[in-house]
Short mmCIF file of C-alpha atoms and ligand atoms in Angstrom, two decimals:
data_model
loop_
_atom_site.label_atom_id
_atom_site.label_comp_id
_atom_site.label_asym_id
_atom_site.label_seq_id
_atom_site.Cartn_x
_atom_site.Cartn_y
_atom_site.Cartn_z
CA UNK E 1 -27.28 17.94 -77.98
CA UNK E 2 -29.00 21.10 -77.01
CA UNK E 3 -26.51 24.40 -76.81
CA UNK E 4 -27.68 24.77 -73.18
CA UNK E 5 -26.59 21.26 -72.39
CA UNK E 6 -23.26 21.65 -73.57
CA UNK E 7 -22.76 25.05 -71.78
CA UNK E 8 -24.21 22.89 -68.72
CA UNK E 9 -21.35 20.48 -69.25
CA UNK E 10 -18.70 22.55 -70.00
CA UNK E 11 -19.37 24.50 -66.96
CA UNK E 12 -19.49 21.17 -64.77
CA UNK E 13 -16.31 20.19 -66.08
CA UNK E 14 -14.29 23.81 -65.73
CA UNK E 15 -15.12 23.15 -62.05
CA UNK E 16 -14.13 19.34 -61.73
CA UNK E 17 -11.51 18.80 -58.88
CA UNK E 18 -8.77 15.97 -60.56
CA UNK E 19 -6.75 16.63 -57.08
CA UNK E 20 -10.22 15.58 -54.19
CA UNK E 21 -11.21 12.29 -54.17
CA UNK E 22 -12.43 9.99 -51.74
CA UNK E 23 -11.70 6.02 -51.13
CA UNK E 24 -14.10 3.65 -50.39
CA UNK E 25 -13.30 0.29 -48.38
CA UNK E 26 -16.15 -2.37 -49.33
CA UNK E 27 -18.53 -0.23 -48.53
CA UNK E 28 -21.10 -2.61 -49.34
CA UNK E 29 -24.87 -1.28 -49.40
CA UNK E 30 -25.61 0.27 -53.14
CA UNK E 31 -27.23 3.37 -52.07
CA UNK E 32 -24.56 4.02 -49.70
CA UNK E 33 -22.23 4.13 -52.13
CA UNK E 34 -24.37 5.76 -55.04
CA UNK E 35 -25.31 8.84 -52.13
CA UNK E 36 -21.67 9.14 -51.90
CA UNK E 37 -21.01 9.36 -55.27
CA UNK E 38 -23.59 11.85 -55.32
CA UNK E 39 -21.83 13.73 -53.28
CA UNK E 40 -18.81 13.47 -55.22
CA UNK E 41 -20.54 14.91 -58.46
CA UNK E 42 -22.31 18.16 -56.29
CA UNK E 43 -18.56 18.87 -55.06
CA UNK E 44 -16.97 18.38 -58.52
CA UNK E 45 -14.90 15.34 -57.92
CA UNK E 46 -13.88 13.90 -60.87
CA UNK E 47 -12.69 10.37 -60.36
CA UNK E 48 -13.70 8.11 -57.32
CA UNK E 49 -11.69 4.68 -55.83
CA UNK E 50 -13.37 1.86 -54.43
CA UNK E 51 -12.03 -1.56 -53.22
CA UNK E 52 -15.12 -3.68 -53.92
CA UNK E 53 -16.67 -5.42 -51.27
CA UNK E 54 -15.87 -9.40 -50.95
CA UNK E 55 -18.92 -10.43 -52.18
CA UNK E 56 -18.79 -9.27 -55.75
CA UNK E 57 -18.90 -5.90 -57.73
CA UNK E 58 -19.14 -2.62 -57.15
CA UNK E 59 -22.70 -1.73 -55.19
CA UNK E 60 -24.31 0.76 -57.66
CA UNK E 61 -27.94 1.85 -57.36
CA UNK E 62 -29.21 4.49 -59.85
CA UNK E 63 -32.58 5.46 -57.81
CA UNK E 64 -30.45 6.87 -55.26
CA UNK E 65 -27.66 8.08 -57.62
CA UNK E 66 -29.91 10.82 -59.68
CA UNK E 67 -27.50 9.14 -62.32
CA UNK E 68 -24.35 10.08 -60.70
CA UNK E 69 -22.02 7.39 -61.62
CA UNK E 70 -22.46 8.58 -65.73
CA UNK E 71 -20.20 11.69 -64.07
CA UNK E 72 -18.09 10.56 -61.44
CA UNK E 73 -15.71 7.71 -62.66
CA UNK E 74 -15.14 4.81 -60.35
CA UNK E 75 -11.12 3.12 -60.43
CA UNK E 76 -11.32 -0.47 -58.55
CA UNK E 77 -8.60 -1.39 -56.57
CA UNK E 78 -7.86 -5.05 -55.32
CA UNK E 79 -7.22 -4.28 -51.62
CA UNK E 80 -7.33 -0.71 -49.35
CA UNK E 81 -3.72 -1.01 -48.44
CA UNK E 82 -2.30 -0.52 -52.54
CA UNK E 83 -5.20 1.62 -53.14
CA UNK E 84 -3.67 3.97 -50.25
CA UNK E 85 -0.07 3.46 -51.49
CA UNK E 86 -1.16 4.22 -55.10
CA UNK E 87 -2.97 7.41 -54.11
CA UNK E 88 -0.20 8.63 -52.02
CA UNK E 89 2.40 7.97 -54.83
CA UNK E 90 0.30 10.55 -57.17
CA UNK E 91 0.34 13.22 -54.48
CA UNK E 92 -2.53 12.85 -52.77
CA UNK E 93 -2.45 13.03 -48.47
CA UNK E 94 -4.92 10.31 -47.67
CA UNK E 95 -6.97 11.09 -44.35
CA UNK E 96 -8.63 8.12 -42.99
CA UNK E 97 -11.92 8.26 -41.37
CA UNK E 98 -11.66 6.97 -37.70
CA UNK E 99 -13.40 6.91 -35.06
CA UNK E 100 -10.71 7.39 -32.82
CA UNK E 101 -10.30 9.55 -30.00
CA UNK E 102 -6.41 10.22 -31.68
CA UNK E 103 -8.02 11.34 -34.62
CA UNK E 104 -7.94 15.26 -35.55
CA UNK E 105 -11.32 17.40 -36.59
CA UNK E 106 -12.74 16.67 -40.02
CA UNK E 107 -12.20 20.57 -40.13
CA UNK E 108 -8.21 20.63 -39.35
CA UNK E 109 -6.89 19.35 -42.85
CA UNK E 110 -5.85 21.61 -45.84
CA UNK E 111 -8.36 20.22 -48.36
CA UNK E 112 -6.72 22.29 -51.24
CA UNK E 113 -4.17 19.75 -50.92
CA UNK E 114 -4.46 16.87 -53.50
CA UNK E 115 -6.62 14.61 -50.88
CA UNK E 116 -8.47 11.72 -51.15
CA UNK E 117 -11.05 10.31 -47.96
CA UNK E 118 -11.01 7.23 -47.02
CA UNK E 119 -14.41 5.39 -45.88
CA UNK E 120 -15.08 2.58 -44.36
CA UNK E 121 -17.24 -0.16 -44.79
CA UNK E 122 -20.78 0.25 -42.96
CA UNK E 123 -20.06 -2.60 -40.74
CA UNK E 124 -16.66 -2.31 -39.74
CA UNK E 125 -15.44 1.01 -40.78
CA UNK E 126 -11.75 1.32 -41.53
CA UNK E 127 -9.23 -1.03 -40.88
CA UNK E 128 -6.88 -0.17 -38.03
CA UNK E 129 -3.90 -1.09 -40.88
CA UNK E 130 -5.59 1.25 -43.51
CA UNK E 131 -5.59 3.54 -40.98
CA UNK E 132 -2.34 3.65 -40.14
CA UNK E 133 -1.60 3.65 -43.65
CA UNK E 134 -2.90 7.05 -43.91
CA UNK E 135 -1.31 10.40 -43.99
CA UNK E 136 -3.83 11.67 -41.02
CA UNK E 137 -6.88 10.17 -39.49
CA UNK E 138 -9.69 12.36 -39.42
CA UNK E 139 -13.10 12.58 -37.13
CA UNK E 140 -16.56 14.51 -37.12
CA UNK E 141 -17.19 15.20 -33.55
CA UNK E 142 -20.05 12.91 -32.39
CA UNK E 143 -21.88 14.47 -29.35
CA UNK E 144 -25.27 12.07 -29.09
CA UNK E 145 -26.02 8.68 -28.24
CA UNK E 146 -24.75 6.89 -31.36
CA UNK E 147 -21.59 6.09 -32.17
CA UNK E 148 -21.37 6.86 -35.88
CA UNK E 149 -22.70 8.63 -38.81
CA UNK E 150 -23.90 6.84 -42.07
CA UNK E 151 -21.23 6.51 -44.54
CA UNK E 152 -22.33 8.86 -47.17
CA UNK E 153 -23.61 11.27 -44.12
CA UNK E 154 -19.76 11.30 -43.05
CA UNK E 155 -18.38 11.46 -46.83
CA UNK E 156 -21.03 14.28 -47.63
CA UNK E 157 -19.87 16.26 -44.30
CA UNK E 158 -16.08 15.98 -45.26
CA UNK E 159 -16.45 16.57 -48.75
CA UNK E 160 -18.59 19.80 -48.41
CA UNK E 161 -15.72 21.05 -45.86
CA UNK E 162 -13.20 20.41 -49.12
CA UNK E 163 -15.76 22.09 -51.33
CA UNK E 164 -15.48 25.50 -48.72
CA UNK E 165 -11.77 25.19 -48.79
CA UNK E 166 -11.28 24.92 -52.17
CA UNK E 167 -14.11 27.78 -53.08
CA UNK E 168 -12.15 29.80 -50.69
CA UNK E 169 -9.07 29.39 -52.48
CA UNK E 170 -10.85 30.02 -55.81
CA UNK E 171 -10.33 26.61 -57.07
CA UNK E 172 -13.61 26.23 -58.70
CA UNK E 173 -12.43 29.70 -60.57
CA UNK E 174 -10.50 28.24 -63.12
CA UNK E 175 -10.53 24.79 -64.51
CA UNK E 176 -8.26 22.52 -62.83
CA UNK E 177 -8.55 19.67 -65.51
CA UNK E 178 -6.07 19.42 -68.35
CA UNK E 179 -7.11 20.68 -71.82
CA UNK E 180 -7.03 17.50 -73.74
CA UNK E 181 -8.36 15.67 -70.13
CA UNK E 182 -11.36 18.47 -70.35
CA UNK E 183 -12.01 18.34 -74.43
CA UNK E 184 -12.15 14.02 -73.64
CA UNK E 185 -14.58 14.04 -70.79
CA UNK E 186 -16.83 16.99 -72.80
CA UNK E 187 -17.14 14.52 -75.63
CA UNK E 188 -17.85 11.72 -73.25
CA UNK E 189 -20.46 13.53 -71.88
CA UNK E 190 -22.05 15.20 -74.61
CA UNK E 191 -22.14 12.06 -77.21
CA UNK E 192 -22.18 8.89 -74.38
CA UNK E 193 -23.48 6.62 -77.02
CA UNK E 194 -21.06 7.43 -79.91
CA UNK E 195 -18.04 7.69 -77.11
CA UNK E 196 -17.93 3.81 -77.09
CA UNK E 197 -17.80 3.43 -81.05
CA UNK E 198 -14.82 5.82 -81.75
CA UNK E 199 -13.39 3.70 -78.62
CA UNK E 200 -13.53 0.41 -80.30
CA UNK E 201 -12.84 1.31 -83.65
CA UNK E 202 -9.53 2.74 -82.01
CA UNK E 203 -10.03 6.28 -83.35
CA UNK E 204 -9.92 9.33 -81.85
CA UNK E 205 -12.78 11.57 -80.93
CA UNK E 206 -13.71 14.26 -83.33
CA UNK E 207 -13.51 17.83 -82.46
CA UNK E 208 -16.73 19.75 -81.27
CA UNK E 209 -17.89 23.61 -82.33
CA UNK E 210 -18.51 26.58 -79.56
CA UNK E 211 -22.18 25.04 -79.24
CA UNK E 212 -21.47 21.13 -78.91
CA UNK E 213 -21.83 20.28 -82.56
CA UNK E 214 -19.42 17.71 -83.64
CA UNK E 215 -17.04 19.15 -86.39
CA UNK E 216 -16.43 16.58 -89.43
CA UNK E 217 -12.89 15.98 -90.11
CA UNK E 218 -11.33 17.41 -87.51
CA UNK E 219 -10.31 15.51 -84.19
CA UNK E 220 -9.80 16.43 -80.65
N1 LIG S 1 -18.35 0.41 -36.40
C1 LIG S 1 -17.74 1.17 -37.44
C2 LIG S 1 -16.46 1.85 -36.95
O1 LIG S 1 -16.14 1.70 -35.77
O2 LIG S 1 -15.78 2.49 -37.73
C3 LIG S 1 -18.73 2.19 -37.91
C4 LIG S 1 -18.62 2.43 -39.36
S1 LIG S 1 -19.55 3.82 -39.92
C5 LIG S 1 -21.18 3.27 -39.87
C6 LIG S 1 -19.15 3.74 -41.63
C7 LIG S 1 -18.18 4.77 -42.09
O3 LIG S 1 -18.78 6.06 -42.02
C8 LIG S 1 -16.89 4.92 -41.32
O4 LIG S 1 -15.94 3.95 -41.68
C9 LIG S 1 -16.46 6.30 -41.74
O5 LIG S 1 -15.91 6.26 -43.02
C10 LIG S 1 -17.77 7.04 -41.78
N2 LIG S 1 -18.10 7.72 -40.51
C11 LIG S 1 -19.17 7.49 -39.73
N3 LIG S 1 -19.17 8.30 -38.68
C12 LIG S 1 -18.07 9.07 -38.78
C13 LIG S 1 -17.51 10.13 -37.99
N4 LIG S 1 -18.09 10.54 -36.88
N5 LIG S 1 -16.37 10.68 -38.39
C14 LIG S 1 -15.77 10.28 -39.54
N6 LIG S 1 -16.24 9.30 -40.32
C15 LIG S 1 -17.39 8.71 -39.96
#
């Protein structure tokens, strides 16, 4: 662990977003789903949801990624419905992607909300129940010949409209994560292969110095 890597990190992390997420509904091709979690990482989401598609688990695929999913945690959900419910009950507004004519403007949401996007699957996109499970349904104007965008072009469109929002409001200022949630993740980060061992040994991580160094005796 170089110094300069830990600054890296610790800067990273001051500008994590706990409150922007996105949900995705079996989307199904891995590097769909890795380009969107790509996406989530450049924007500074912190944790992603996913309802895995039918066929198995979740559709990673690190040549696309550029290693994303080491940053951006994935939560699995059983079905899209709960996974809506569940986000709604912590705070978040969840706007549905729809291709809908009743759908409002990607653009018209308050992203500095806690909000999480909801994509659909490449095939059939979101469910009309999903849908109406959602706090708003939400559109990017489509003025061509084609009907839709690819999934990660739509989550990377929506997300960087967030990102302006929230940069706006000086969100990216200050960190947003909490201080034990930020000293956790910068351990995680800076010492992935030791993170596991304190884990199953049930102890708790050990405190780090100003430059990354891990300090003996002492614990986060
Ligand atoms: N036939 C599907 C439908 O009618 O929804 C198309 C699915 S599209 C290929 C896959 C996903 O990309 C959608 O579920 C949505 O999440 C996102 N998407 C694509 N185009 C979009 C647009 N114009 N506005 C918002 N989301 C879009």
């Amino acid at each position: 662990m170089t110094p300069e890597r830990y600054a890296k990190i610790m800067r990273v992390l001051a500008q994590r977003q706990p409150t922007l997420s996105v949900l995705m509904d079996e989307v199904n091709k891995p590097h769909n789903f890795s380009a969107v979690l790509r996406t989530c990482d450049a924007v500074g989401v912190l944790r992603a949801h996913a309802v895995p598609p039918k066929s198995g688990s979740l559709p990673t695929y690190e040549a696309t990624s550029g290693s994303a999913h080491k940053w951006v945690e994935v939560q699995t959900h059983k079905e899209i419905v709960g996974a809506v419910r569940q986000l709604q009950a912590a705070g978040f507004q969840v706007l549905a992607t729809h291709l809908s004519e009743q759908s409002m403007d990607y653009r018209q949401p308050d992203y500095t909300r806690p909000t999480a996007v909801l994509l659909g699957a490449e095939k059939w996109g979101v469910s009309d129940e999903a849908a109406r499970a959602a706090d708003h349904n939400i559109v990017i104007p489509m003025l061509g010949m084609v009907q839709s965008l690819n999934v990660s072009v739509a989550a990377a469109t929506i997300l960087f409209e967030a990102q302006r929002q929230r940069l706006t409001a000086g969100m990216y200022a200050q960190p947003q994560l909490e201080a034990a949630e930020l000293a956790r993740l910068a351990f995680e980060w800076s010492y992935p292969e030791l993170a596991p061992l304190y884990r199953e040994r049930g102890e708790r991580y050990p405190a780090m110095d100003a430059a990354g160094q891990i300090v003996r005796g002492d614990e986060l």
